[in-house]
Amino acid sequence: GLDVMDLVARNLAANLAPGDPGLKFATLPTAEAEMLARGQLGRKSGGGFYKMTKNDDGSRSKETFDPEKNVWRPAIEVTLTEDLSRAETLLFSGRGAKSPEAEFVTKVLGGTLLYAAGLVPEIADDIVNIDRAMRWGFAWKDGPFQLMDRIGPKKLIARLDEKGRPLPKMLQVLKDAGETNFYRNNGAEFLGVDGVWAKVPAE
């Protein structure tokens, strides 16, 4: 719900160090703040960005909220082609690389992955704990480092080098170690912050 998101944002604003990149996400955007003020929190309040409406015949219809126009409209079923449904092809190859979808995902997911790559060993001793936190606590299918392995860390490094941007800590570690992935041996080993491979602890 947006109320929970607002509390998380306020907590980040109060606790992140000055200059932390996460601070720019520590307040709700205007449209979402207005939704919060109206009590438009999500499923628990009857609707957030989506809501289900019961029709006269007993059936249900899904509606989508348009935050720019402040109106509800019928939800449109979206079907993605394969190249737009997989991060590794969405970001770096084929039609996906030049699509509006790719631009959106690059801004949202790309920033998240780079942020995670800079948090070791600041908030966790290794990449495994960050991946597990995101999978166990936030229901991600893959953690950020597992996802970067699917996309290809070298592609991310090349993109950042091309733009003249500094590499986050773990991408720099991977580059200096001459490695191509954060995990190997079917996920049984991970690359440590020292550039040395270690066994993934049992869950």
Short mmCIF file of C-alpha atoms in Angstrom, two decimals:
data_model
loop_
_atom_site.label_atom_id
_atom_site.label_comp_id
_atom_site.label_asym_id
_atom_site.label_seq_id
_atom_site.Cartn_x
_atom_site.Cartn_y
_atom_site.Cartn_z
CA GLY A 1 0.00 0.00 0.00
CA LEU A 2 1.05 3.61 -0.55
CA ASP A 3 0.85 4.23 3.20
CA VAL A 4 3.53 1.61 3.76
CA MET A 5 5.60 2.99 0.88
CA ASP A 6 5.37 6.45 2.44
CA LEU A 7 6.57 5.12 5.80
CA VAL A 8 9.47 3.34 4.11
CA ALA A 9 10.38 6.56 2.28
CA ARG A 10 10.28 8.58 5.49
CA ASN A 11 12.48 6.00 7.20
CA LEU A 12 14.99 6.19 4.35
CA ALA A 13 15.01 9.98 4.47
CA ALA A 14 15.76 9.88 8.20
CA ASN A 15 18.43 7.19 8.10
CA LEU A 16 20.34 7.31 4.83
CA ALA A 17 23.69 9.04 4.94
CA PRO A 18 24.02 12.47 3.30
CA GLY A 19 24.76 12.07 -0.40
CA ASP A 20 23.33 8.54 -0.58
CA PRO A 21 21.75 7.99 -4.04
CA GLY A 22 18.68 6.52 -2.37
CA LEU A 23 17.72 9.90 -0.92
CA LYS A 24 16.22 11.02 -4.21
CA PHE A 25 13.65 8.24 -3.81
CA ALA A 26 12.85 9.05 -0.18
CA THR A 27 9.65 10.97 -0.94
CA LEU A 28 6.58 9.96 -2.89
CA PRO A 29 6.15 11.62 -6.30
CA THR A 30 3.37 14.23 -6.43
CA ALA A 31 0.76 11.99 -8.06
CA GLU A 32 1.32 9.19 -5.54
CA ALA A 33 1.30 11.65 -2.62
CA GLU A 34 -2.09 12.89 -3.81
CA MET A 35 -3.35 9.30 -4.01
CA LEU A 36 -2.13 8.73 -0.45
CA ALA A 37 -3.93 11.87 0.76
CA ARG A 38 -7.17 10.59 -0.79
CA GLY A 39 -6.79 7.24 0.98
CA GLN A 40 -6.20 5.48 -2.34
CA LEU A 41 -3.77 3.02 -0.76
CA GLY A 42 -4.21 -0.22 -2.67
CA ARG A 43 -6.28 -3.36 -2.34
CA LYS A 44 -6.93 -2.84 1.38
CA SER A 45 -8.70 0.47 0.70
CA GLY A 46 -10.61 -0.65 -2.38
CA GLY A 47 -8.07 0.47 -4.93
CA GLY A 48 -4.73 2.05 -5.61
CA PHE A 49 -3.43 1.97 -9.16
CA TYR A 50 -5.91 -0.83 -9.83
CA LYS A 51 -9.33 -1.78 -8.48
CA MET A 52 -11.92 -4.45 -9.07
CA THR A 53 -15.50 -3.30 -9.70
CA LYS A 54 -18.49 -5.60 -9.22
CA ASN A 55 -20.91 -5.44 -12.14
CA ASP A 56 -24.73 -5.79 -11.95
CA ASP A 57 -24.54 -9.35 -13.28
CA GLY A 58 -22.14 -10.37 -10.51
CA SER A 59 -19.03 -10.37 -12.69
CA ARG A 60 -16.02 -8.23 -11.92
CA SER A 61 -14.14 -5.71 -14.03
CA LYS A 62 -10.60 -4.50 -13.47
CA GLU A 63 -9.92 -0.78 -13.72
CA THR A 64 -6.68 1.18 -13.89
CA PHE A 65 -6.14 4.60 -12.33
CA ASP A 66 -4.62 7.26 -14.59
CA PRO A 67 -2.66 9.55 -12.21
CA GLU A 68 -2.18 12.24 -14.88
CA LYS A 69 -5.91 12.65 -15.53
CA ASN A 70 -7.12 11.51 -12.10
CA VAL A 71 -9.66 9.15 -13.63
CA TRP A 72 -10.36 5.43 -13.64
CA ARG A 73 -10.46 3.57 -16.94
CA PRO A 74 -10.92 -0.08 -17.95
CA ALA A 75 -7.69 -2.04 -17.55
CA ILE A 76 -6.01 -3.05 -20.79
CA GLU A 77 -4.52 -6.51 -21.01
CA VAL A 78 -0.85 -6.24 -21.94
CA THR A 79 1.02 -9.01 -23.71
CA LEU A 80 4.77 -8.67 -24.05
CA THR A 81 6.81 -10.28 -26.78
CA GLU A 82 9.61 -12.52 -25.56
CA ASP A 83 12.33 -9.90 -26.13
CA LEU A 84 10.42 -7.48 -23.90
CA SER A 85 9.69 -9.97 -21.14
CA ARG A 86 13.28 -10.93 -20.29
CA ALA A 87 15.70 -8.46 -18.73
CA GLU A 88 18.71 -9.74 -20.67
CA THR A 89 17.09 -9.05 -24.04
CA LEU A 90 15.01 -6.06 -22.99
CA LEU A 91 18.02 -3.99 -22.02
CA PHE A 92 20.69 -4.90 -24.52
CA SER A 93 19.51 -6.48 -27.74
CA GLY A 94 16.97 -6.45 -30.53
CA ARG A 95 13.91 -4.23 -30.54
CA GLY A 96 13.90 -4.11 -26.77
CA ALA A 97 17.11 -2.08 -26.55
CA LYS A 98 15.48 0.91 -28.31
CA SER A 99 11.94 0.59 -27.00
CA PRO A 100 10.12 2.83 -24.50
CA GLU A 101 9.84 -0.28 -22.32
CA ALA A 102 13.63 -0.64 -22.31
CA GLU A 103 14.10 3.03 -21.43
CA PHE A 104 11.69 2.68 -18.52
CA VAL A 105 13.27 -0.53 -17.22
CA THR A 106 16.77 0.90 -17.58
CA LYS A 107 15.85 3.89 -15.43
CA VAL A 108 14.06 1.86 -12.76
CA LEU A 109 15.73 -1.54 -12.66
CA GLY A 110 19.12 -0.37 -13.90
CA GLY A 111 19.42 2.18 -11.12
CA THR A 112 18.35 -0.39 -8.55
CA LEU A 113 20.95 -2.91 -9.69
CA LEU A 114 23.76 -0.35 -9.68
CA TYR A 115 22.71 0.85 -6.24
CA ALA A 116 22.84 -2.74 -4.92
CA ALA A 117 26.27 -3.24 -6.49
CA GLY A 118 27.60 -0.38 -4.40
CA LEU A 119 26.26 -1.59 -1.06
CA VAL A 120 28.78 -4.39 -0.43
CA PRO A 121 30.28 -4.41 2.15
CA GLU A 122 28.47 -1.34 3.48
CA ILE A 123 25.19 -3.04 4.43
CA ALA A 124 26.08 -6.71 3.87
CA ASP A 125 29.31 -8.66 3.88
CA ASP A 126 28.62 -10.28 0.53
CA ILE A 127 26.32 -10.43 -2.47
CA VAL A 128 24.57 -13.57 -1.24
CA ASN A 129 22.96 -11.76 1.70
CA ILE A 130 21.69 -8.95 -0.53
CA ASP A 131 20.24 -11.42 -3.02
CA ARG A 132 18.56 -13.40 -0.25
CA ALA A 133 17.16 -10.26 1.37
CA MET A 134 15.49 -9.25 -1.89
CA ARG A 135 14.17 -12.75 -2.61
CA TRP A 136 13.00 -13.55 0.89
CA GLY A 137 11.88 -10.09 1.99
CA PHE A 138 10.56 -8.62 -1.24
CA ALA A 139 9.58 -11.73 -3.22
CA TRP A 140 12.02 -11.08 -6.07
CA LYS A 141 12.47 -14.16 -8.25
CA ASP A 142 16.20 -13.39 -8.52
CA GLY A 143 18.29 -11.12 -6.33
CA PRO A 144 20.07 -8.13 -7.92
CA PHE A 145 23.38 -9.94 -8.44
CA GLN A 146 21.66 -13.02 -9.83
CA LEU A 147 19.76 -10.71 -12.17
CA MET A 148 22.97 -8.97 -13.22
CA ASP A 149 24.41 -12.38 -14.06
CA ARG A 150 21.43 -13.02 -16.35
CA ILE A 151 21.86 -9.65 -18.04
CA GLY A 152 25.64 -9.89 -18.24
CA PRO A 153 27.82 -7.84 -15.86
CA LYS A 154 30.28 -7.06 -18.67
CA LYS A 155 27.47 -5.38 -20.61
CA LEU A 156 26.65 -3.23 -17.60
CA ILE A 157 30.32 -2.33 -17.14
CA ALA A 158 30.69 -1.44 -20.82
CA ARG A 159 27.58 0.76 -20.68
CA LEU A 160 28.88 2.62 -17.63
CA ASP A 161 32.37 2.99 -19.13
CA GLU A 162 30.81 4.31 -22.33
CA LYS A 163 28.95 6.97 -20.36
CA GLY A 164 32.00 7.82 -18.25
CA ARG A 165 30.29 6.80 -15.04
CA PRO A 166 32.20 5.25 -12.12
CA LEU A 167 31.65 1.56 -11.45
CA PRO A 168 29.85 0.57 -8.24
CA LYS A 169 32.00 -1.43 -5.81
CA MET A 170 31.11 -4.99 -6.83
CA LEU A 171 31.20 -4.31 -10.57
CA GLN A 172 34.69 -2.88 -10.07
CA VAL A 173 35.66 -5.98 -8.07
CA LEU A 174 34.37 -8.23 -10.86
CA LYS A 175 36.21 -6.23 -13.53
CA ASP A 176 39.50 -6.21 -11.58
CA ALA A 177 39.23 -9.96 -10.98
CA GLY A 178 38.73 -10.57 -14.71
CA GLU A 179 35.52 -12.48 -14.04
CA THR A 180 32.33 -12.55 -16.10
CA ASN A 181 29.74 -13.40 -13.42
CA PHE A 182 29.04 -12.99 -9.74
CA TYR A 183 28.12 -16.66 -9.32
CA ARG A 184 29.59 -19.83 -10.80
CA ASN A 185 29.30 -23.60 -10.51
CA ASN A 186 25.49 -23.47 -10.83
CA GLY A 187 25.24 -20.90 -8.07
CA ALA A 188 27.30 -22.88 -5.58
CA GLU A 189 30.07 -20.25 -5.42
CA PHE A 190 30.02 -16.46 -5.31
CA LEU A 191 32.55 -13.71 -5.91
CA GLY A 192 33.60 -12.07 -2.66
CA VAL A 193 34.40 -8.42 -2.11
CA ASP A 194 38.07 -9.46 -2.12
CA GLY A 195 37.73 -10.86 -5.64
CA VAL A 196 38.06 -14.44 -4.39
CA TRP A 197 35.47 -17.18 -4.96
CA ALA A 198 33.73 -18.60 -1.89
CA LYS A 199 31.13 -21.27 -1.24
CA VAL A 200 27.53 -20.07 -0.93
CA PRO A 201 26.34 -20.80 2.64
CA ALA A 202 23.41 -23.14 3.07
CA GLU A 203 20.03 -21.43 3.38
#
